[in-house]
Amino acid sequence: MDFEVKGIAASLTNQTQPFSGRKKLLQQGQTPRSWAIQNPSLPVVPRLDLGSLVDSDEEEQDIIPENLPEPTSKYKLKYQQYETEMKEGYKQYSQRNAEKTKSKITQQSPRKKIDDKCIQGEESIVGALTTLDKKALLQHGYADIRYNAQSSMKKSDAEMVAAQRKKQTVAEQVMIDHLSRAVISDPEQNLPTERPESTPIFPDSKTAPLRFRKRTLHETKIRTHSTLTENMLSHKVQFDGRIISRNGHDACRELVGFFFAHDQSLTIYEYRQFGKNRTSVLPFIQKNTYSHQCGRRKGTQYQLGDFYIGANLTFLSSDHSSLPESIKENTLFILRITNIDQIALDSLKTDSVEPEDNLTSQEANDRLILKAVQDALKEQLHKRGVRILTGLAKHLQQLDKEGTGLLDKADFKQTLQVFRLEVSENDFESAWQILNGNDSGKVDYGEFKRAVIGEMNEYRKLFVRKAFMKLDFNKTGSVPITNIRKCYCAKKHPQVISGHSTEEEIKLSFLETLKDACSKSDEVTYGEFEDYYEGLSIGIVHDEDFVNIVCTPWGI
């Protein structure tokens, strides 16, 4: 026992000796390095071999149970659908990339030959680009971001569920409103009841039968000849719409309409959401039969063939007293159909006797004329659409000194000359005759711009509205520049990823081009925001590329 204790004490003194000696030598002025050379170090602890800790293939195989049940047919079907969607998404992405590389290769050769001082050939297109044009074109870089099929599928599924829930809520409210009001609003309820001479008159009104009492709002007859039924209201077409307006609050209203086939009537409801869970559905246009208020079909009642994506429904603001004051300022209230229940529409078209295509020869000719003018101007607006369209809107607004939104032919001619947009005299006169259908001599400049220059499709405009609604959380119709600076994110821009530019440089280039489109330096309205992306949309062929340009920096 004494030996073990002495051995331990001796070993401890031996182990602490080098450290005490090292301390004394260091106190004498010797460096740690020289001391380490003279005194060899203690035995080093062997290194831990991490590779030996990794499970071998045999061990991994043992972990997996042998008697696993085979996957069900439902799971196999889901996996096959997911695999095909992933392959199809990647195939589309690779095809777009191949087209982009081809276009870049074809465009590189003539650009190298162009001199800065030369004014021939393609200098009219490339050399005419200003600094603002080049900064605006930086936004096209977001189109090169790799397509993520899985994340886009998740987002689209969530959006589809929310949209279906919204449509179902509105449809239920419409059925409740019209079925509960059908009996009360029937004109037959106001007719007096016929009372035979032999029937006794009860002195007490409370004990008298219901047919002899004075009918009030809730004491009505139940059986009427014109009562609506659920079967009648079920033959309908549901569609989504938006108001064509430069007012951001009105343009971002969520409107849902219904066209009923049994009496050719329509109604429009507004869906409002407060926070995450609180919603309300209120009538915006009362159920009635309406007619076209402008164009070749002015005075013609709306029919089933008038409802399709991109169609305009026009109403007189004076006929609807419940409309907001901002909409009543204009004589016409224009609603654009953005989405429609195609299955219900096709089903009603097969049952109806009216012709499938109500397009007249005059309307077809008008569309061809405007399409030709739009194609000619889009070639001139290529790569400088942002600067031209935003400047065009500001210039037309300055010419409208009365604030009515109407300008005459001379104003439009002058505007095209100022921005060097060449349109032949015949094409301009033909377009003017189409737009000036009422021979008033003045045309709404928003309608003129949409008809002559064109506009992006409703799929693209949906994402522009989503981006603005995310920025305008107070629903005022305008967004401060400070909020845009905070919300804009350039982390995923290809030039930022490659290191050629910083996030701040990309953000400043965007803000500079956007500020140039604004009438006020500290805020952006919906019309100015839309004009900016209208200009970007001109040079982008594929819808998916444009959606990437809008969604990536705003995180939608």
Coordinates of C-alpha atoms in Angstrom, one line a residue:
M1 CA 0.0 0.0 0.0
D2 CA 2.9 2.3 0.9
F3 CA 4.6 1.4 -2.3
E4 CA 1.7 2.3 -4.5
V5 CA 1.3 5.7 -2.9
K6 CA 5.1 6.4 -3.2
G7 CA 5.0 5.3 -6.9
I8 CA 2.1 7.7 -7.6
A9 CA 3.8 10.5 -5.9
A10 CA 7.1 9.9 -7.7
S11 CA 5.3 9.8 -11.1
L12 CA 3.6 13.0 -10.4
T13 CA 6.8 14.8 -9.6
N14 CA 8.4 13.4 -12.7
Q15 CA 5.5 14.7 -14.9
T16 CA 5.6 18.1 -13.4
Q17 CA 9.3 18.5 -13.5
P18 CA 9.7 19.6 -17.2
F19 CA 7.0 22.3 -16.8
S20 CA 8.6 23.7 -13.7
G21 CA 12.0 23.6 -15.4
R22 CA 10.5 25.4 -18.5
K23 CA 9.1 28.1 -16.2
K24 CA 12.5 28.7 -14.6
L25 CA 14.3 28.9 -18.0
L26 CA 11.7 31.3 -19.3
Q27 CA 12.3 33.4 -16.3
Q28 CA 16.0 33.5 -17.2
G29 CA 15.2 35.0 -20.6
Q30 CA 15.2 31.9 -22.8
T31 CA 12.6 31.8 -25.6
P32 CA 10.0 29.1 -25.8
R33 CA 11.3 28.0 -29.2
S34 CA 14.9 27.4 -27.9
W35 CA 13.6 25.6 -24.9
A36 CA 11.5 23.3 -27.0
I37 CA 14.5 22.4 -29.2
Q38 CA 16.7 21.5 -26.1
N39 CA 13.8 19.6 -24.3
P40 CA 12.0 17.1 -26.5
S41 CA 8.2 17.1 -26.1
L42 CA 6.2 14.6 -24.3
P43 CA 4.7 11.6 -26.2
V44 CA 2.0 12.8 -28.5
V45 CA -1.5 11.4 -28.1
P46 CA -2.3 9.4 -31.3
R47 CA -4.7 11.0 -33.8
L48 CA -8.2 9.8 -33.9
D49 CA -8.9 8.0 -37.2
L50 CA -12.3 9.4 -38.1
G51 CA -12.5 7.1 -41.2
S52 CA -12.8 4.1 -39.0
L53 CA -15.9 5.5 -37.4
V54 CA -17.8 5.6 -40.7
D55 CA -20.2 2.7 -41.2
S56 CA -19.3 0.2 -43.8
D57 CA -21.6 -0.8 -46.7
E58 CA -22.4 -4.0 -44.9
E59 CA -23.5 -2.2 -41.8
E60 CA -25.7 0.1 -43.8
Q61 CA -27.3 -2.7 -45.6
D62 CA -28.1 -4.3 -42.2
I63 CA -29.9 -1.2 -41.0
I64 CA -32.5 -1.4 -43.8
P65 CA -35.3 -3.9 -42.8
E66 CA -35.6 -6.8 -45.2
N67 CA -39.4 -7.3 -45.2
L68 CA -40.6 -3.9 -46.2
P69 CA -44.1 -3.6 -47.8
E70 CA -44.2 -2.6 -51.4
P71 CA -45.3 1.0 -52.1
T72 CA -49.0 1.4 -52.9
S73 CA -50.3 2.3 -56.3
K74 CA -51.4 5.7 -55.1
Y75 CA -47.8 6.5 -53.9
K76 CA -46.3 5.2 -57.2
L77 CA -48.7 7.4 -59.2
K78 CA -47.8 10.5 -57.1
Y79 CA -44.1 9.7 -57.6
Q80 CA -44.5 9.3 -61.3
Q81 CA -46.4 12.6 -61.6
Y82 CA -43.8 14.4 -59.6
E83 CA -41.0 12.9 -61.7
T84 CA -42.7 13.9 -65.0
E85 CA -43.3 17.4 -63.7
M86 CA -39.7 17.8 -62.7
K87 CA -38.5 16.5 -66.0
E88 CA -40.9 18.8 -67.9
G89 CA -39.8 21.8 -65.9
Y90 CA -36.2 21.2 -66.4
K91 CA -36.8 20.5 -70.1
Q92 CA -38.5 23.9 -70.5
Y93 CA -35.7 25.6 -68.6
S94 CA -33.0 24.0 -70.8
Q95 CA -34.9 25.0 -74.0
R96 CA -35.1 28.6 -72.8
N97 CA -31.4 28.7 -72.0
A98 CA -30.6 27.2 -75.4
E99 CA -32.6 29.9 -77.1
K100 CA -30.9 32.6 -75.0
T101 CA -27.4 31.4 -75.9
K102 CA -28.3 31.3 -79.6
S103 CA -29.6 34.8 -79.5
K104 CA -26.5 36.0 -77.6
I105 CA -24.2 34.3 -80.1
T106 CA -26.0 35.9 -83.0
Q107 CA -26.0 39.3 -81.4
Q108 CA -22.3 39.3 -80.5
S109 CA -20.9 39.4 -84.0
P110 CA -22.6 42.6 -85.3
R111 CA -22.0 44.4 -82.0
K112 CA -18.2 43.9 -82.2
K113 CA -18.2 45.6 -85.6
I114 CA -20.1 48.6 -84.4
D115 CA -17.9 51.6 -83.6
D116 CA -19.0 54.2 -81.1
K117 CA -18.6 57.0 -83.6
C118 CA -20.4 55.2 -86.4
I119 CA -24.0 56.0 -87.3
Q120 CA -24.8 53.2 -89.7
G121 CA -26.4 49.8 -89.5
E122 CA -27.5 48.8 -86.0
E123 CA -26.3 52.0 -84.4
S124 CA -29.8 53.2 -84.4
I125 CA -30.8 50.4 -82.0
V126 CA -27.7 49.9 -79.9
G127 CA -26.1 53.3 -80.0
A128 CA -29.3 55.1 -79.1
L129 CA -29.3 53.4 -75.6
T130 CA -28.9 56.0 -72.9
T131 CA -27.4 55.3 -69.4
L132 CA -30.9 54.9 -68.0
D133 CA -31.7 52.3 -70.7
K134 CA -28.6 50.3 -69.8
K135 CA -29.4 50.4 -66.1
A136 CA -33.0 49.3 -66.8
L137 CA -31.7 46.4 -68.9
L138 CA -29.9 45.1 -65.8
Q139 CA -33.2 43.8 -64.5
H140 CA -33.2 41.3 -67.4
G141 CA -30.5 39.4 -65.5
Y142 CA -33.1 37.9 -63.2
A143 CA -34.4 36.0 -66.1
D144 CA -31.2 33.9 -66.1
I145 CA -31.9 32.5 -62.6
R146 CA -32.3 28.7 -62.7
Y147 CA -35.8 27.5 -62.7
N148 CA -36.7 25.7 -59.4
A149 CA -39.6 23.4 -60.2
Q150 CA -40.1 22.1 -56.7
S151 CA -40.4 25.5 -55.0
S152 CA -42.6 26.9 -57.7
M153 CA -44.9 23.9 -57.5
K154 CA -45.3 24.5 -53.8
K155 CA -46.0 28.2 -54.2
S156 CA -48.5 27.6 -57.0
D157 CA -50.3 24.9 -55.0
A158 CA -50.7 27.2 -52.1
E159 CA -51.9 30.0 -54.3
M160 CA -54.4 27.7 -56.0
V161 CA -55.8 26.6 -52.7
A162 CA -56.2 30.2 -51.5
A163 CA -57.8 31.2 -54.8
Q164 CA -60.2 28.3 -54.7
R165 CA -61.1 29.2 -51.1
K166 CA -61.7 32.8 -52.1
K167 CA -63.9 31.8 -55.1
Q168 CA -65.9 29.4 -53.0
T169 CA -66.5 32.1 -50.3
V170 CA -67.7 34.6 -52.9
A171 CA -70.0 32.0 -54.7
E172 CA -71.6 31.0 -51.4
Q173 CA -72.3 34.7 -50.5
V174 CA -73.8 35.3 -53.9
M175 CA -76.2 32.3 -53.6
I176 CA -77.2 33.4 -50.1
D177 CA -77.9 37.0 -51.1
H178 CA -80.0 36.2 -54.1
L179 CA -81.9 33.2 -52.8
S180 CA -82.8 35.0 -49.6
R181 CA -83.8 38.2 -51.4
A182 CA -85.7 36.5 -54.2
V183 CA -89.1 36.2 -52.4
I184 CA -88.9 39.6 -50.6
S185 CA -87.9 41.5 -53.8
D186 CA -90.6 39.8 -56.0
P187 CA -93.0 42.5 -57.3
E188 CA -95.9 40.1 -56.7
Q189 CA -95.5 40.7 -53.0
N190 CA -96.9 44.2 -53.3
L191 CA -100.2 43.1 -54.9
P192 CA -103.2 43.2 -52.6
T193 CA -104.8 39.9 -51.7
E194 CA -108.3 39.1 -52.9
R195 CA -110.7 38.6 -50.0
P196 CA -114.1 36.9 -50.5
E197 CA -117.2 38.7 -49.2
S198 CA -118.2 35.8 -47.0
T199 CA -114.9 35.8 -45.0
P200 CA -115.2 37.1 -41.5
I201 CA -113.1 40.0 -40.4
F202 CA -111.3 39.4 -37.1
P203 CA -111.1 42.4 -34.9
D204 CA -107.8 41.4 -33.3
S205 CA -104.9 41.6 -35.8
K206 CA -102.8 39.3 -33.7
T207 CA -105.3 36.5 -33.8
A208 CA -106.2 37.0 -37.4
P209 CA -104.8 34.6 -40.1
L210 CA -101.6 35.6 -41.8
R211 CA -103.3 36.3 -45.1
F212 CA -105.4 39.1 -43.6
R213 CA -102.7 40.9 -41.7
K214 CA -100.8 43.8 -43.1
R215 CA -97.7 42.3 -44.6
T216 CA -94.3 43.7 -43.6
L217 CA -90.8 42.9 -44.8
H218 CA -90.6 39.5 -43.2
E219 CA -94.3 38.5 -43.5
T220 CA -94.4 37.7 -47.2
K221 CA -96.0 35.1 -49.4
I222 CA -93.9 32.0 -49.9
R223 CA -95.2 30.9 -53.3
T224 CA -94.4 33.3 -56.2
H225 CA -94.1 32.9 -59.9
S226 CA -90.7 34.6 -60.4
T227 CA -88.8 33.2 -57.4
L228 CA -85.2 32.3 -58.2
T229 CA -84.1 28.8 -57.4
E230 CA -80.7 27.3 -56.7
N231 CA -80.9 25.4 -60.0
M232 CA -81.3 28.6 -62.0
L233 CA -78.4 30.4 -60.3
S234 CA -76.2 27.3 -60.7
H235 CA -76.1 27.9 -64.5
K236 CA -73.5 30.6 -64.3
V237 CA -69.9 31.6 -65.3
Q238 CA -67.6 32.9 -62.6
F239 CA -64.8 35.2 -63.6
D240 CA -62.1 37.4 -61.9
G241 CA -61.7 41.0 -62.9
R242 CA -59.7 44.2 -62.3
I243 CA -60.5 47.8 -62.8
I244 CA -58.5 49.6 -65.5
S245 CA -57.3 52.6 -63.7
R246 CA -54.1 54.4 -62.8
N247 CA -55.4 54.7 -59.2
G248 CA -53.6 52.0 -57.3
H249 CA -56.3 51.5 -54.7
D250 CA -58.9 50.9 -57.4
A251 CA -56.6 48.9 -59.7
C252 CA -55.8 46.4 -56.9
R253 CA -59.4 45.7 -55.9
E254 CA -60.2 41.9 -56.0
L255 CA -63.4 41.6 -58.0
V256 CA -65.3 38.4 -58.8
G257 CA -68.1 38.5 -61.3
F258 CA -70.9 36.1 -62.3
F259 CA -72.9 35.9 -65.5
F260 CA -76.2 34.0 -65.3
A261 CA -77.3 32.2 -68.4
H262 CA -81.0 31.9 -67.5
D263 CA -81.7 35.7 -67.8
Q264 CA -78.4 37.0 -69.3
S265 CA -77.7 39.1 -66.2
L266 CA -74.5 39.7 -64.3
T267 CA -73.3 40.8 -61.0
I268 CA -69.9 41.7 -59.5
Y269 CA -68.7 41.3 -55.9
E270 CA -65.6 42.7 -54.2
Y271 CA -63.5 40.4 -52.0
R272 CA -61.8 42.1 -49.1
Q273 CA -59.3 40.6 -46.8
F274 CA -58.3 42.1 -43.4
G275 CA -55.2 40.4 -42.0
K276 CA -54.9 36.7 -42.3
N277 CA -58.3 35.4 -41.3
R278 CA -60.9 38.2 -41.6
T279 CA -62.6 38.6 -44.9
S280 CA -65.7 40.3 -46.3
V281 CA -67.7 39.9 -49.6
L282 CA -69.8 42.9 -50.7
P283 CA -71.7 43.6 -53.9
F284 CA -69.9 46.0 -56.2
I285 CA -72.3 45.9 -59.2
Q286 CA -75.9 44.9 -58.6
K287 CA -77.4 41.9 -60.5
N288 CA -79.0 43.2 -63.7
T289 CA -78.8 43.0 -67.4
Y290 CA -76.2 45.4 -68.9
S291 CA -75.0 46.5 -72.3
H292 CA -71.8 47.7 -74.0
Q293 CA -71.2 51.4 -73.5
C294 CA -68.5 52.0 -76.1
G295 CA -67.0 50.5 -79.3
R296 CA -68.7 48.8 -82.2
R297 CA -71.2 47.0 -79.9
K298 CA -72.4 50.0 -78.0
G299 CA -75.9 49.4 -76.8
T300 CA -75.8 45.6 -77.4
Q301 CA -76.6 43.5 -74.3
Y302 CA -73.9 41.3 -72.9
Q303 CA -74.0 37.7 -74.0
L304 CA -72.1 34.6 -73.3
G305 CA -69.6 35.2 -76.1
D306 CA -68.5 38.5 -74.6
F307 CA -66.8 36.8 -71.6
Y308 CA -63.2 35.6 -72.1
I309 CA -59.8 36.4 -70.7
G310 CA -58.8 39.9 -71.7
A311 CA -62.3 41.1 -72.5
N312 CA -63.5 44.6 -71.3
L313 CA -66.8 45.2 -69.6
T314 CA -67.9 48.8 -69.7
F315 CA -70.5 50.4 -67.3
L316 CA -71.7 53.9 -66.8
S317 CA -70.6 55.3 -63.5
S318 CA -73.7 57.3 -63.1
D319 CA -75.9 54.2 -63.1
H320 CA -74.2 52.8 -59.9
S321 CA -74.5 55.1 -56.9
S322 CA -72.6 52.8 -54.6
L323 CA -69.4 53.0 -56.5
P324 CA -66.4 54.7 -54.8
E325 CA -65.9 58.4 -55.6
S326 CA -62.6 57.7 -57.3
I327 CA -64.4 55.6 -59.9
K328 CA -67.3 58.0 -60.3
E329 CA -64.9 60.7 -61.5
N330 CA -64.7 59.0 -64.9
T331 CA -67.8 58.6 -67.1
L332 CA -67.0 55.0 -67.9
F333 CA -66.1 52.3 -65.5
I334 CA -64.0 49.6 -67.4
L335 CA -63.6 46.1 -66.0
R336 CA -61.0 43.7 -67.5
I337 CA -61.6 40.0 -67.2
T338 CA -58.3 38.4 -65.9
N339 CA -59.5 34.8 -65.3
I340 CA -62.6 32.8 -66.1
D341 CA -64.0 29.4 -65.3
Q342 CA -63.4 27.8 -68.7
I343 CA -65.1 24.5 -67.9
A344 CA -68.4 26.2 -67.0
L345 CA -68.1 28.5 -70.0
D346 CA -67.6 25.7 -72.4
S347 CA -70.5 23.8 -70.9
L348 CA -72.9 26.7 -71.2
K349 CA -71.7 27.4 -74.8
T350 CA -72.7 23.8 -75.8
D351 CA -76.1 24.3 -74.3
S352 CA -76.7 27.8 -75.8
V353 CA -78.1 28.5 -79.2
E354 CA -76.2 31.8 -79.8
P355 CA -73.1 31.6 -82.2
E356 CA -69.8 30.8 -80.6
D357 CA -67.9 33.7 -82.2
N358 CA -69.7 37.1 -82.0
L359 CA -66.8 38.9 -83.6
T360 CA -68.0 41.0 -86.5
S361 CA -66.0 41.8 -89.6
Q362 CA -65.5 45.4 -88.5
E363 CA -64.1 44.3 -85.1
A364 CA -61.7 41.8 -86.8
N365 CA -60.5 44.5 -89.1
D366 CA -60.0 46.9 -86.2
R367 CA -57.9 44.3 -84.4
L368 CA -55.7 43.7 -87.4
I369 CA -55.0 47.4 -87.8
L370 CA -54.1 48.0 -84.2
K371 CA -52.0 44.8 -84.2
A372 CA -50.0 46.1 -87.1
V373 CA -49.3 49.5 -85.4
Q374 CA -48.3 47.7 -82.2
D375 CA -45.8 45.4 -84.0
A376 CA -44.2 48.4 -85.7
L377 CA -43.8 50.4 -82.5
K378 CA -42.5 47.4 -80.5
E379 CA -39.6 47.1 -82.8
Q380 CA -38.7 50.8 -82.1
L381 CA -39.2 50.3 -78.4
H382 CA -36.9 47.3 -78.1
K383 CA -34.4 47.7 -75.2
R384 CA -35.6 51.3 -74.5
G385 CA -39.2 50.6 -73.6
V386 CA -38.8 51.6 -69.9
R387 CA -37.6 55.1 -70.7
I388 CA -40.0 55.7 -73.6
L389 CA -43.2 54.3 -71.9
T390 CA -42.6 56.1 -68.5
G391 CA -41.7 59.3 -70.3
L392 CA -44.7 59.0 -72.6
A393 CA -47.1 58.7 -69.6
K394 CA -45.6 61.7 -67.9
H395 CA -45.8 63.8 -71.1
L396 CA -49.4 62.9 -71.8
Q397 CA -50.3 63.7 -68.2
Q398 CA -48.7 67.2 -68.6
L399 CA -50.7 67.8 -71.8
D400 CA -53.9 67.0 -69.9
K401 CA -54.2 70.4 -68.2
E402 CA -57.9 70.1 -67.5
G403 CA -57.4 66.8 -65.7
T404 CA -60.1 65.0 -67.7
G405 CA -57.8 62.3 -69.2
L406 CA -58.9 63.3 -72.7
L407 CA -56.7 64.6 -75.5
D408 CA -57.2 65.5 -79.1
K409 CA -55.5 64.2 -82.3
A410 CA -52.9 67.0 -82.4
D411 CA -51.7 66.1 -78.9
F412 CA -51.2 62.5 -79.8
K413 CA -49.3 63.3 -83.0
Q414 CA -47.0 65.7 -81.2
T415 CA -46.3 63.1 -78.5
L416 CA -45.3 60.5 -81.1
Q417 CA -43.0 63.0 -82.7
V418 CA -41.4 64.0 -79.4
F419 CA -40.5 60.4 -78.6
R420 CA -39.5 59.6 -82.2
L421 CA -42.1 56.9 -82.6
E422 CA -42.7 56.6 -86.3
V423 CA -46.3 55.7 -87.4
S424 CA -47.5 56.1 -91.0
E425 CA -50.2 58.6 -91.6
N426 CA -52.6 55.9 -92.9
D427 CA -52.1 53.8 -89.8
F428 CA -52.5 56.7 -87.5
E429 CA -55.8 57.8 -89.1
S430 CA -57.2 54.3 -89.1
A431 CA -56.3 53.9 -85.4
W432 CA -57.8 57.3 -84.6
Q433 CA -61.1 56.4 -86.3
I434 CA -61.3 53.2 -84.3
L435 CA -60.7 55.0 -81.0
N436 CA -62.8 58.0 -81.7
G437 CA -66.0 56.0 -82.3
N438 CA -68.3 58.6 -80.8
D439 CA -66.8 61.4 -83.0
S440 CA -66.1 63.6 -79.9
G441 CA -62.7 64.6 -81.2
K442 CA -61.0 63.5 -77.9
V443 CA -59.8 60.1 -76.7
D444 CA -58.7 58.9 -73.3
Y445 CA -54.9 58.9 -73.4
G446 CA -54.7 55.7 -71.4
E447 CA -56.9 53.9 -74.0
F448 CA -54.8 55.4 -76.8
K449 CA -51.6 54.1 -75.3
R450 CA -53.0 50.6 -74.7
A451 CA -54.5 50.4 -78.2
V452 CA -51.5 51.8 -80.2
I453 CA -48.5 50.6 -78.1
G454 CA -50.1 47.5 -76.6
E455 CA -49.8 46.1 -73.1
M456 CA -48.6 43.0 -71.3
N457 CA -50.9 40.0 -71.0
E458 CA -53.0 39.4 -67.9
Y459 CA -50.7 36.7 -66.6
R460 CA -47.8 39.1 -66.4
K461 CA -49.9 41.9 -65.0
L462 CA -51.1 39.6 -62.2
F463 CA -47.5 39.4 -60.8
V464 CA -47.0 43.2 -61.2
R465 CA -50.1 43.8 -59.1
K466 CA -49.0 41.3 -56.5
A467 CA -45.6 43.1 -56.2
F468 CA -47.3 46.5 -55.8
M469 CA -49.9 45.1 -53.3
K470 CA -47.0 43.7 -51.2
L471 CA -45.4 47.2 -51.1
D472 CA -48.6 49.1 -50.6
F473 CA -49.8 47.3 -47.5
N474 CA -51.8 50.4 -46.4
K475 CA -53.7 50.3 -49.8
T476 CA -53.2 54.0 -50.4
G477 CA -52.4 53.7 -54.1
S478 CA -48.8 55.0 -53.7
V479 CA -45.6 53.7 -52.2
P480 CA -42.8 55.7 -50.6
I481 CA -39.3 55.3 -52.1
T482 CA -38.0 54.4 -48.7
N483 CA -40.2 51.3 -48.6
I484 CA -39.1 50.3 -52.1
R485 CA -35.5 50.6 -51.0
K486 CA -36.1 48.4 -48.0
C487 CA -38.1 45.7 -49.9
Y488 CA -36.0 45.4 -53.0
C489 CA -33.4 42.6 -52.7
A490 CA -30.7 42.1 -55.3
K491 CA -28.9 39.1 -53.6
K492 CA -29.9 36.7 -56.4
H493 CA -28.9 38.9 -59.3
P494 CA -26.4 37.0 -61.5
Q495 CA -24.0 39.9 -61.5
V496 CA -24.0 40.0 -57.7
I497 CA -23.5 36.2 -57.5
S498 CA -20.6 36.4 -59.9
G499 CA -19.0 39.3 -58.1
H500 CA -19.2 41.8 -61.0
S501 CA -21.6 44.1 -59.1
T502 CA -22.7 44.6 -55.5
E503 CA -26.2 44.5 -54.2
E504 CA -26.2 48.3 -53.6
E505 CA -25.1 49.0 -57.2
I506 CA -28.0 46.9 -58.6
K507 CA -30.5 48.5 -56.2
L508 CA -29.3 52.0 -57.0
S509 CA -29.6 51.3 -60.8
F510 CA -33.2 50.1 -60.3
L511 CA -34.1 53.1 -58.1
E512 CA -32.6 55.6 -60.5
T513 CA -34.6 54.3 -63.5
L514 CA -37.8 54.0 -61.4
K515 CA -37.4 57.6 -60.0
D516 CA -37.1 58.9 -63.6
A517 CA -40.7 57.5 -64.2
C518 CA -42.2 59.3 -61.1
S519 CA -43.8 62.7 -61.0
K520 CA -42.8 62.9 -57.3
S521 CA -39.3 62.2 -56.1
D522 CA -40.4 60.6 -52.8
E523 CA -43.2 58.2 -53.9
V524 CA -44.3 55.8 -56.7
T525 CA -47.9 55.4 -57.8
Y526 CA -49.4 52.3 -59.2
G527 CA -49.6 53.7 -62.7
E528 CA -45.9 54.6 -62.7
F529 CA -45.0 51.2 -61.3
E530 CA -47.0 49.5 -64.0
D531 CA -45.5 51.7 -66.8
Y532 CA -42.0 50.6 -65.6
Y533 CA -42.7 46.9 -66.0
E534 CA -44.7 47.5 -69.2
G535 CA -41.4 48.8 -70.7
L536 CA -39.5 45.8 -69.4
S537 CA -42.1 43.4 -70.7
I538 CA -41.6 44.6 -74.3
G539 CA -38.1 43.0 -74.6
I540 CA -39.0 39.7 -72.9
V541 CA -40.4 36.8 -75.0
H542 CA -41.2 34.2 -72.4
D543 CA -43.7 34.7 -69.6
E544 CA -41.6 32.7 -67.1
D545 CA -38.6 35.0 -67.6
F546 CA -40.8 38.0 -66.9
V547 CA -42.2 36.4 -63.8
N548 CA -38.7 35.7 -62.6
I549 CA -37.8 39.4 -63.1
V550 CA -40.8 40.5 -61.0
C551 CA -40.8 37.8 -58.3
T552 CA -37.1 37.5 -57.5
P553 CA -36.3 41.0 -56.2
W554 CA -39.6 41.4 -54.4
G555 CA -39.8 37.9 -52.9
I556 CA -43.2 36.9 -54.2

